[in-house]
JSON list of C-alpha atoms and ligand atoms in Angstrom, two decimals:
[
{"chain": "A", "resi": 1266, "resn": "MET", "atom": "CA", "xyz": [-0.04, 0.00, -0.05]},
{"chain": "A", "resi": 1267, "resn": "ARG", "atom": "CA", "xyz": [1.18, 3.43, -0.93]},
{"chain": "A", "resi": 1268, "resn": "THR", "atom": "CA", "xyz": [1.69, 6.07, 1.99]},
{"chain": "A", "resi": 1269, "resn": "ILE", "atom": "CA", "xyz": [2.33, 9.61, 1.74]},
{"chain": "A", "resi": 1270, "resn": "ASP", "atom": "CA", "xyz": [3.60, 11.86, 4.88]},
{"chain": "A", "resi": 1271, "resn": "GLU", "atom": "CA", "xyz": [2.38, 15.54, 4.33]},
{"chain": "A", "resi": 1272, "resn": "GLN", "atom": "CA", "xyz": [3.01, 18.38, 6.83]},
{"chain": "A", "resi": 1273, "resn": "GLY", "atom": "CA", "xyz": [3.44, 15.98, 9.72]},
{"chain": "A", "resi": 1274, "resn": "TYR", "atom": "CA", "xyz": [0.26, 13.73, 9.01]},
{"chain": "A", "resi": 1275, "resn": "HIS", "atom": "CA", "xyz": [0.62, 10.13, 7.66]},
{"chain": "A", "resi": 1276, "resn": "PHE", "atom": "CA", "xyz": [-1.84, 9.16, 4.76]},
{"chain": "A", "resi": 1277, "resn": "GLU", "atom": "CA", "xyz": [-2.74, 5.88, 3.38]},
{"chain": "A", "resi": 1278, "resn": "GLU", "atom": "CA", "xyz": [-3.92, 4.78, -0.26]},
{"chain": "A", "resi": 1279, "resn": "TRP", "atom": "CA", "xyz": [-7.26, 4.67, -0.12]},
{"chain": "A", "resi": 1280, "resn": "LEU", "atom": "CA", "xyz": [-8.95, 4.30, -3.41]},
{"chain": "A", "resi": 1281, "resn": "THR", "atom": "CA", "xyz": [-6.21, 3.10, -6.38]},
{"chain": "A", "resi": 1282, "resn": "PRO", "atom": "CA", "xyz": [-5.94, 4.84, -9.63]},
{"chain": "A", "resi": 1283, "resn": "GLU", "atom": "CA", "xyz": [-7.62, 1.52, -11.20]},
{"chain": "A", "resi": 1284, "resn": "GLN", "atom": "CA", "xyz": [-10.50, 2.01, -8.25]},
{"chain": "A", "resi": 1285, "resn": "ILE", "atom": "CA", "xyz": [-11.03, 5.59, -9.18]},
{"chain": "A", "resi": 1286, "resn": "ARG", "atom": "CA", "xyz": [-11.39, 4.82, -12.95]},
{"chain": "A", "resi": 1287, "resn": "ALA", "atom": "CA", "xyz": [-13.91, 2.29, -12.07]},
{"chain": "A", "resi": 1288, "resn": "ASP", "atom": "CA", "xyz": [-15.87, 4.85, -10.04]},
{"chain": "A", "resi": 1289, "resn": "VAL", "atom": "CA", "xyz": [-15.57, 7.42, -12.65]},
{"chain": "A", "resi": 1290, "resn": "GLN", "atom": "CA", "xyz": [-16.84, 4.86, -15.70]},
{"chain": "A", "resi": 1291, "resn": "GLN", "atom": "CA", "xyz": [-19.96, 4.00, -13.49]},
{"chain": "A", "resi": 1292, "resn": "VAL", "atom": "CA", "xyz": [-20.70, 7.82, -13.07]},
{"chain": "A", "resi": 1293, "resn": "ALA", "atom": "CA", "xyz": [-20.23, 8.37, -16.29]},
{"chain": "A", "resi": 1294, "resn": "ASP", "atom": "CA", "xyz": [-22.25, 5.52, -17.76]},
{"chain": "A", "resi": 1295, "resn": "ARG", "atom": "CA", "xyz": [-25.23, 6.55, -15.51]},
{"chain": "A", "resi": 1296, "resn": "ILE", "atom": "CA", "xyz": [-24.57, 10.24, -17.17]},
{"chain": "A", "resi": 1297, "resn": "SER", "atom": "CA", "xyz": [-24.63, 9.15, -20.49]},
{"chain": "A", "resi": 1298, "resn": "ALA", "atom": "CA", "xyz": [-27.60, 6.90, -20.06]},
{"chain": "A", "resi": 1299, "resn": "ASP", "atom": "CA", "xyz": [-29.84, 9.62, -18.34]},
{"chain": "A", "resi": 1300, "resn": "TYR", "atom": "CA", "xyz": [-28.73, 12.33, -20.74]},
{"chain": "A", "resi": 1301, "resn": "LYS", "atom": "CA", "xyz": [-29.18, 10.47, -24.01]},
{"chain": "A", "resi": 1302, "resn": "GLY", "atom": "CA", "xyz": [-30.44, 13.00, -26.53]},
{"chain": "A", "resi": 1303, "resn": "LYS", "atom": "CA", "xyz": [-29.58, 16.07, -24.27]},
{"chain": "A", "resi": 1304, "resn": "GLU", "atom": "CA", "xyz": [-27.05, 18.50, -24.53]},
{"chain": "A", "resi": 1305, "resn": "PRO", "atom": "CA", "xyz": [-25.71, 19.07, -20.90]},
{"chain": "A", "resi": 1306, "resn": "LEU", "atom": "CA", "xyz": [-23.87, 21.75, -19.59]},
{"chain": "A", "resi": 1307, "resn": "PHE", "atom": "CA", "xyz": [-21.26, 20.76, -16.97]},
{"chain": "A", "resi": 1308, "resn": "VAL", "atom": "CA", "xyz": [-20.54, 23.23, -14.24]},
{"chain": "A", "resi": 1309, "resn": "VAL", "atom": "CA", "xyz": [-17.13, 22.71, -13.02]},
{"chain": "A", "resi": 1310, "resn": "VAL", "atom": "CA", "xyz": [-16.61, 23.75, -9.38]},
{"chain": "A", "resi": 1311, "resn": "LEU", "atom": "CA", "xyz": [-12.85, 24.65, -8.85]},
{"chain": "A", "resi": 1312, "resn": "ASN", "atom": "CA", "xyz": [-10.54, 24.02, -7.95]},
{"chain": "A", "resi": 1313, "resn": "GLY", "atom": "CA", "xyz": [-10.67, 20.21, -6.49]},
{"chain": "A", "resi": 1314, "resn": "ALA", "atom": "CA", "xyz": [-13.15, 18.99, -9.14]},
{"chain": "A", "resi": 1315, "resn": "PHE", "atom": "CA", "xyz": [-10.99, 19.48, -11.85]},
{"chain": "A", "resi": 1316, "resn": "VAL", "atom": "CA", "xyz": [-9.51, 16.35, -12.06]},
{"chain": "A", "resi": 1317, "resn": "PHE", "atom": "CA", "xyz": [-12.36, 14.14, -11.77]},
{"chain": "A", "resi": 1318, "resn": "ALA", "atom": "CA", "xyz": [-14.27, 16.22, -14.37]},
{"chain": "A", "resi": 1319, "resn": "ALA", "atom": "CA", "xyz": [-11.67, 15.84, -17.13]},
{"chain": "A", "resi": 1320, "resn": "ASP", "atom": "CA", "xyz": [-11.53, 11.91, -16.48]},
{"chain": "A", "resi": 1321, "resn": "LEU", "atom": "CA", "xyz": [-15.52, 12.19, -16.10]},
{"chain": "A", "resi": 1322, "resn": "ILE", "atom": "CA", "xyz": [-16.33, 14.08, -19.70]},
{"chain": "A", "resi": 1323, "resn": "ARG", "atom": "CA", "xyz": [-14.14, 11.70, -21.59]},
{"chain": "A", "resi": 1324, "resn": "ALA", "atom": "CA", "xyz": [-15.49, 8.51, -19.97]},
{"chain": "A", "resi": 1325, "resn": "LEU", "atom": "CA", "xyz": [-18.81, 9.76, -21.26]},
{"chain": "A", "resi": 1326, "resn": "LYS", "atom": "CA", "xyz": [-20.32, 8.07, -24.40]},
{"chain": "A", "resi": 1327, "resn": "ASN", "atom": "CA", "xyz": [-22.52, 9.82, -26.89]},
{"chain": "A", "resi": 1328, "resn": "VAL", "atom": "CA", "xyz": [-23.21, 12.67, -24.89]},
{"chain": "A", "resi": 1329, "resn": "ARG", "atom": "CA", "xyz": [-22.75, 16.33, -26.84]},
{"chain": "A", "resi": 1330, "resn": "CYS", "atom": "CA", "xyz": [-21.90, 18.42, -23.85]},
{"chain": "A", "resi": 1331, "resn": "GLU", "atom": "CA", "xyz": [-20.56, 21.72, -22.90]},
{"chain": "A", "resi": 1332, "resn": "ILE", "atom": "CA", "xyz": [-18.37, 22.22, -19.88]},
{"chain": "A", "resi": 1333, "resn": "THR", "atom": "CA", "xyz": [-17.65, 25.60, -17.91]},
{"chain": "A", "resi": 1334, "resn": "PHE", "atom": "CA", "xyz": [-16.06, 26.19, -14.60]},
{"chain": "A", "resi": 1335, "resn": "ILE", "atom": "CA", "xyz": [-16.68, 28.46, -11.65]},
{"chain": "A", "resi": 1336, "resn": "ARG", "atom": "CA", "xyz": [-15.26, 29.02, -8.28]},
{"chain": "A", "resi": 1337, "resn": "VAL", "atom": "CA", "xyz": [-17.10, 29.80, -5.31]},
{"chain": "A", "resi": 1338, "resn": "SER", "atom": "CA", "xyz": [-16.57, 30.46, -1.72]},
{"chain": "A", "resi": 1339, "resn": "SER", "atom": "CA", "xyz": [-19.19, 30.72, 1.39]},
{"chain": "A", "resi": 1340, "resn": "TYR", "atom": "CA", "xyz": [-19.03, 32.99, 3.99]},
{"chain": "A", "resi": 1341, "resn": "TRP", "atom": "CA", "xyz": [-20.95, 33.82, 6.84]},
{"chain": "A", "resi": 1342, "resn": "GLY", "atom": "CA", "xyz": [-22.52, 37.11, 6.66]},
{"chain": "A", "resi": 1343, "resn": "MET", "atom": "CA", "xyz": [-23.92, 39.76, 9.34]},
{"chain": "A", "resi": 1344, "resn": "SER", "atom": "CA", "xyz": [-27.35, 38.47, 9.27]},
{"chain": "A", "resi": 1345, "resn": "SER", "atom": "CA", "xyz": [-27.41, 35.79, 6.88]},
{"chain": "A", "resi": 1346, "resn": "LYS", "atom": "CA", "xyz": [-25.45, 32.56, 6.87]},
{"chain": "A", "resi": 1347, "resn": "GLY", "atom": "CA", "xyz": [-23.47, 31.10, 3.91]},
{"chain": "A", "resi": 1348, "resn": "GLN", "atom": "CA", "xyz": [-23.60, 33.74, 1.54]},
{"chain": "A", "resi": 1349, "resn": "LEU", "atom": "CA", "xyz": [-22.14, 32.65, -2.17]},
{"chain": "A", "resi": 1350, "resn": "GLU", "atom": "CA", "xyz": [-19.20, 34.55, -2.98]},
{"chain": "A", "resi": 1351, "resn": "PHE", "atom": "CA", "xyz": [-18.30, 34.02, -6.94]},
{"chain": "A", "resi": 1352, "resn": "ILE", "atom": "CA", "xyz": [-14.64, 33.93, -6.93]},
{"chain": "A", "resi": 1353, "resn": "VAL", "atom": "CA", "xyz": [-14.65, 32.90, -10.67]},
{"chain": "A", "resi": 1354, "resn": "PRO", "atom": "CA", "xyz": [-18.11, 33.67, -11.91]},
{"chain": "A", "resi": 1355, "resn": "LEU", "atom": "CA", "xyz": [-19.90, 31.60, -14.32]},
{"chain": "A", "resi": 1356, "resn": "GLN", "atom": "CA", "xyz": [-19.43, 32.36, -18.04]},
{"chain": "A", "resi": 1357, "resn": "GLN", "atom": "CA", "xyz": [-22.21, 30.34, -19.53]},
{"chain": "A", "resi": 1358, "resn": "VAL", "atom": "CA", "xyz": [-25.87, 30.85, -19.98]},
{"chain": "A", "resi": 1359, "resn": "VAL", "atom": "CA", "xyz": [-27.67, 28.40, -18.02]},
{"chain": "A", "resi": 1360, "resn": "ASP", "atom": "CA", "xyz": [-31.55, 29.40, -18.99]},
{"chain": "A", "resi": 1361, "resn": "GLN", "atom": "CA", "xyz": [-32.82, 26.27, -20.33]},
{"chain": "A", "resi": 1362, "resn": "ARG", "atom": "CA", "xyz": [-29.90, 24.32, -19.69]},
{"chain": "A", "resi": 1363, "resn": "ASP", "atom": "CA", "xyz": [-29.73, 20.66, -18.08]},
{"chain": "A", "resi": 1364, "resn": "VAL", "atom": "CA", "xyz": [-27.06, 21.66, -15.85]},
{"chain": "A", "resi": 1365, "resn": "VAL", "atom": "CA", "xyz": [-24.66, 19.14, -14.16]},
{"chain": "A", "resi": 1366, "resn": "ILE", "atom": "CA", "xyz": [-22.41, 20.26, -11.56]},
{"chain": "A", "resi": 1367, "resn": "VAL", "atom": "CA", "xyz": [-19.43, 18.69, -11.04]},
{"chain": "A", "resi": 1368, "resn": "GLU", "atom": "CA", "xyz": [-17.97, 18.47, -7.72]},
{"chain": "A", "resi": 1369, "resn": "ASP", "atom": "CA", "xyz": [-14.90, 16.37, -6.03]},
{"chain": "A", "resi": 1370, "resn": "ILE", "atom": "CA", "xyz": [-16.53, 16.43, -2.46]},
{"chain": "A", "resi": 1371, "resn": "VAL", "atom": "CA", "xyz": [-19.98, 16.78, -1.01]},
{"chain": "A", "resi": 1372, "resn": "ASP", "atom": "CA", "xyz": [-19.56, 17.48, 2.64]},
{"chain": "A", "resi": 1373, "resn": "THR", "atom": "CA", "xyz": [-22.51, 19.60, 4.48]},
{"chain": "A", "resi": 1374, "resn": "GLY", "atom": "CA", "xyz": [-24.18, 20.14, 0.95]},
{"chain": "A", "resi": 1375, "resn": "LEU", "atom": "CA", "xyz": [-23.83, 24.18, 1.58]},
{"chain": "A", "resi": 1376, "resn": "THR", "atom": "CA", "xyz": [-22.23, 24.79, -1.64]},
{"chain": "A", "resi": 1377, "resn": "ILE", "atom": "CA", "xyz": [-24.52, 22.82, -4.12]},
{"chain": "A", "resi": 1378, "resn": "HIS", "atom": "CA", "xyz": [-27.56, 24.04, -2.32]},
{"chain": "A", "resi": 1379, "resn": "GLN", "atom": "CA", "xyz": [-26.67, 27.42, -3.22]},
{"chain": "A", "resi": 1380, "resn": "LEU", "atom": "CA", "xyz": [-25.70, 26.81, -6.46]},
{"chain": "A", "resi": 1381, "resn": "LYS", "atom": "CA", "xyz": [-28.70, 24.79, -7.25]},
{"chain": "A", "resi": 1382, "resn": "ALA", "atom": "CA", "xyz": [-30.78, 27.56, -6.01]},
{"chain": "A", "resi": 1383, "resn": "HIS", "atom": "CA", "xyz": [-28.81, 30.26, -8.01]},
{"chain": "A", "resi": 1384, "resn": "PHE", "atom": "CA", "xyz": [-28.84, 28.13, -11.30]},
{"chain": "A", "resi": 1385, "resn": "ARG", "atom": "CA", "xyz": [-32.62, 27.58, -10.59]},
{"chain": "A", "resi": 1386, "resn": "ALA", "atom": "CA", "xyz": [-32.98, 31.36, -10.40]},
{"chain": "A", "resi": 1387, "resn": "LEU", "atom": "CA", "xyz": [-31.20, 31.48, -13.62]},
{"chain": "A", "resi": 1388, "resn": "GLY", "atom": "CA", "xyz": [-33.74, 29.59, -15.54]},
{"chain": "A", "resi": 1389, "resn": "ALA", "atom": "CA", "xyz": [-31.80, 26.17, -15.51]},
{"chain": "A", "resi": 1390, "resn": "THR", "atom": "CA", "xyz": [-34.12, 23.46, -16.89]},
{"chain": "A", "resi": 1391, "resn": "SER", "atom": "CA", "xyz": [-32.74, 20.79, -14.64]},
{"chain": "A", "resi": 1392, "resn": "THR", "atom": "CA", "xyz": [-29.78, 20.94, -11.83]},
{"chain": "A", "resi": 1393, "resn": "ARG", "atom": "CA", "xyz": [-28.02, 17.66, -10.83]},
{"chain": "A", "resi": 1394, "resn": "VAL", "atom": "CA", "xyz": [-24.78, 17.05, -9.05]},
{"chain": "A", "resi": 1395, "resn": "ALA", "atom": "CA", "xyz": [-21.99, 14.47, -9.88]},
{"chain": "A", "resi": 1396, "resn": "SER", "atom": "CA", "xyz": [-19.64, 14.23, -7.25]},
{"chain": "A", "resi": 1397, "resn": "MET", "atom": "CA", "xyz": [-16.33, 11.76, -6.72]},
{"chain": "A", "resi": 1398, "resn": "LEU", "atom": "CA", "xyz": [-16.83, 11.80, -3.05]},
{"chain": "A", "resi": 1399, "resn": "PHE", "atom": "CA", "xyz": [-20.05, 12.20, -0.68]},
{"chain": "A", "resi": 1400, "resn": "LYS", "atom": "CA", "xyz": [-19.97, 12.12, 2.93]},
{"chain": "A", "resi": 1401, "resn": "PRO", "atom": "CA", "xyz": [-23.55, 11.35, 3.81]},
{"chain": "A", "resi": 1402, "resn": "ASN", "atom": "CA", "xyz": [-23.13, 11.50, 7.74]},
{"chain": "A", "resi": 1403, "resn": "LYS", "atom": "CA", "xyz": [-22.15, 15.45, 6.97]},
{"chain": "A", "resi": 1404, "resn": "LEU", "atom": "CA", "xyz": [-25.09, 16.37, 4.93]},
{"chain": "A", "resi": 1405, "resn": "GLU", "atom": "CA", "xyz": [-26.79, 19.44, 6.37]},
{"chain": "A", "resi": 1406, "resn": "TYR", "atom": "CA", "xyz": [-29.00, 20.09, 3.30]},
{"chain": "A", "resi": 1407, "resn": "GLU", "atom": "CA", "xyz": [-31.25, 17.18, 1.74]},
{"chain": "A", "resi": 1408, "resn": "ASP", "atom": "CA", "xyz": [-31.65, 18.42, -1.60]},
{"chain": "A", "resi": 1409, "resn": "SER", "atom": "CA", "xyz": [-27.89, 18.37, -1.92]},
{"chain": "A", "resi": 1410, "resn": "LYS", "atom": "CA", "xyz": [-27.47, 14.80, -2.06]},
{"chain": "A", "resi": 1411, "resn": "PRO", "atom": "CA", "xyz": [-25.50, 14.22, -5.37]},
{"chain": "A", "resi": 1412, "resn": "ASP", "atom": "CA", "xyz": [-27.51, 12.34, -8.03]},
{"chain": "A", "resi": 1413, "resn": "TYR", "atom": "CA", "xyz": [-24.12, 10.54, -9.19]},
{"chain": "A", "resi": 1414, "resn": "VAL", "atom": "CA", "xyz": [-21.38, 9.60, -6.51]},
{"chain": "A", "resi": 1415, "resn": "GLY", "atom": "CA", "xyz": [-18.20, 8.06, -7.22]},
{"chain": "A", "resi": 1416, "resn": "HIS", "atom": "CA", "xyz": [-17.59, 6.74, -3.48]},
{"chain": "A", "resi": 1417, "resn": "GLU", "atom": "CA", "xyz": [-19.30, 7.67, -0.23]},
{"chain": "A", "resi": 1418, "resn": "ILE", "atom": "CA", "xyz": [-17.01, 8.11, 2.86]},
{"chain": "A", "resi": 1419, "resn": "THR", "atom": "CA", "xyz": [-17.11, 8.68, 6.71]},
{"chain": "A", "resi": 1420, "resn": "ASP", "atom": "CA", "xyz": [-16.01, 11.83, 8.18]},
{"chain": "A", "resi": 1421, "resn": "GLU", "atom": "CA", "xyz": [-12.33, 10.96, 7.08]},
{"chain": "A", "resi": 1422, "resn": "PHE", "atom": "CA", "xyz": [-9.68, 13.63, 6.05]},
{"chain": "A", "resi": 1423, "resn": "VAL", "atom": "CA", "xyz": [-8.92, 13.00, 2.44]},
{"chain": "A", "resi": 1424, "resn": "ILE", "atom": "CA", "xyz": [-6.19, 14.01, -0.22]},
{"chain": "A", "resi": 1425, "resn": "GLY", "atom": "CA", "xyz": [-5.31, 13.42, -3.65]},
{"chain": "A", "resi": 1426, "resn": "TYR", "atom": "CA", "xyz": [-7.07, 13.06, -7.08]},
{"chain": "A", "resi": 1427, "resn": "GLY", "atom": "CA", "xyz": [-8.13, 16.92, -6.70]},
{"chain": "A", "resi": 1428, "resn": "LEU", "atom": "CA", "xyz": [-8.45, 16.89, -3.24]},
{"chain": "A", "resi": 1429, "resn": "ASP", "atom": "CA", "xyz": [-5.88, 19.30, -1.51]},
{"chain": "A", "resi": 1430, "resn": "PHE", "atom": "CA", "xyz": [-3.90, 19.68, 1.85]},
{"chain": "A", "resi": 1431, "resn": "ASP", "atom": "CA", "xyz": [-3.73, 23.52, 2.25]},
{"chain": "A", "resi": 1432, "resn": "GLY", "atom": "CA", "xyz": [-3.16, 23.76, -1.74]},
{"chain": "A", "resi": 1433, "resn": "PHE", "atom": "CA", "xyz": [-1.09, 21.17, -2.05]},
{"chain": "A", "resi": 1434, "resn": "VAL", "atom": "CA", "xyz": [-1.28, 17.51, -3.15]},
{"chain": "A", "resi": 1435, "resn": "ARG", "atom": "CA", "xyz": [-3.98, 17.71, -5.43]},
{"chain": "A", "resi": 1436, "resn": "ASN", "atom": "CA", "xyz": [-2.13, 16.11, -8.14]},
{"chain": "A", "resi": 1437, "resn": "LEU", "atom": "CA", "xyz": [-1.65, 12.54, -6.24]},
{"chain": "A", "resi": 1438, "resn": "ASP", "atom": "CA", "xyz": [-3.29, 10.00, -8.74]},
{"chain": "A", "resi": 1439, "resn": "ALA", "atom": "CA", "xyz": [-5.19, 8.29, -5.90]},
{"chain": "A", "resi": 1440, "resn": "ILE", "atom": "CA", "xyz": [-6.96, 9.35, -2.99]},
{"chain": "A", "resi": 1441, "resn": "TYR", "atom": "CA", "xyz": [-5.19, 8.84, 0.47]},
{"chain": "A", "resi": 1442, "resn": "LYS", "atom": "CA", "xyz": [-6.51, 8.70, 3.91]},
{"chain": "A", "resi": 1443, "resn": "VAL", "atom": "CA", "xyz": [-5.21, 10.21, 6.94]},
{"chain": "A", "resi": 1444, "resn": "LYS", "atom": "CA", "xyz": [-4.29, 7.27, 9.29]},
{"chain": "A", "resi": 1445, "resn": "GLU", "atom": "CA", "xyz": [-4.68, 8.41, 12.88]},
{"chain": "B", "resi": 2932, "resn": "PRP", "atom": "C1", "xyz": [-14.82, 22.11, -1.16]},
{"chain": "B", "resi": 2932, "resn": "PRP", "atom": "C2", "xyz": [-15.37, 21.02, -1.99]},
{"chain": "B", "resi": 2932, "resn": "PRP", "atom": "C3", "xyz": [-16.82, 21.24, -2.36]},
{"chain": "B", "resi": 2932, "resn": "PRP", "atom": "C4", "xyz": [-17.02, 22.12, -1.03]},
{"chain": "B", "resi": 2932, "resn": "PRP", "atom": "C5", "xyz": [-17.75, 20.86, -0.25]},
{"chain": "B", "resi": 2932, "resn": "PRP", "atom": "O1", "xyz": [-13.96, 23.08, -1.60]},
{"chain": "B", "resi": 2932, "resn": "PRP", "atom": "O2", "xyz": [-14.71, 21.02, -3.38]},
{"chain": "B", "resi": 2932, "resn": "PRP", "atom": "O3", "xyz": [-16.74, 22.51, -3.25]},
{"chain": "B", "resi": 2932, "resn": "PRP", "atom": "O4", "xyz": [-15.79, 22.09, -0.25]},
{"chain": "B", "resi": 2932, "resn": "PRP", "atom": "O5", "xyz": [-18.30, 21.46, 0.99]},
{"chain": "B", "resi": 2932, "resn": "PRP", "atom": "P1", "xyz": [-19.73, 21.62, 1.65]},
{"chain": "B", "resi": 2932, "resn": "PRP", "atom": "O6", "xyz": [-20.54, 20.33, 0.80]},
{"chain": "B", "resi": 2932, "resn": "PRP", "atom": "O7", "xyz": [-19.66, 21.59, 3.01]},
{"chain": "B", "resi": 2932, "resn": "PRP", "atom": "O8", "xyz": [-20.38, 22.78, 0.87]},
{"chain": "B", "resi": 2932, "resn": "PRP", "atom": "P2", "xyz": [-13.04, 23.86, -1.14]},
{"chain": "B", "resi": 2932, "resn": "PRP", "atom": "O9", "xyz": [-13.80, 25.11, -0.53]},
{"chain": "B", "resi": 2932, "resn": "PRP", "atom": "O10", "xyz": [-12.24, 22.74, 0.11]},
{"chain": "B", "resi": 2932, "resn": "PRP", "atom": "O11", "xyz": [-12.13, 24.55, -2.36]},
{"chain": "B", "resi": 2932, "resn": "PRP", "atom": "P3", "xyz": [-11.20, 23.94, -3.51]},
{"chain": "B", "resi": 2932, "resn": "PRP", "atom": "O12", "xyz": [-12.12, 23.03, -4.33]},
{"chain": "B", "resi": 2932, "resn": "PRP", "atom": "O13", "xyz": [-10.68, 24.91, -4.01]},
{"chain": "B", "resi": 2932, "resn": "PRP", "atom": "O14", "xyz": [-10.38, 22.73, -2.58]}
]
């Protein structure tokens, strides 16, 4: 088993590149079936999701699609919780589009909850979510449960395949779990 030491923490390989490939293909096959004859717009939530998104869209079969990118940050305002700030704003019109939001991980679901509301307000026909990882135990927003999930995970710290540790290690080809 491969291991990584990063910033004083010890990580062990959890999903190998082969397992990730199988997960991605399973998600891609379901999306290919569901979006047959449609022209979805994939909205990739930077930064973490770029690796998964690159593999996912290449694993689709016969889906005519577009891909675009956003970067958001949730912050806590004085009177309202979880305001969404667009660091890289949406560059595409989502009105009357079938939107597939692509994430590396859904945790509390706040980001997805707000993005879905945002895209719906902009006139999206549908808003579904594909996420490489999903933490069901952490979900606080029921409408943020991803429609397509590569792998479920309990509340553990994971890195690699797009997931970072203070900005680093996104380039690892596997997903590693911290070892207590
Ligand atoms: C992560 C992840 C999701 C969000 C999930 O992004 O990529 O966008 O957090 O958390 P939530 O379900 O509780 O909203 P992060 O802010 O770490 O940015 P990054 O993708 O650039 O690493």
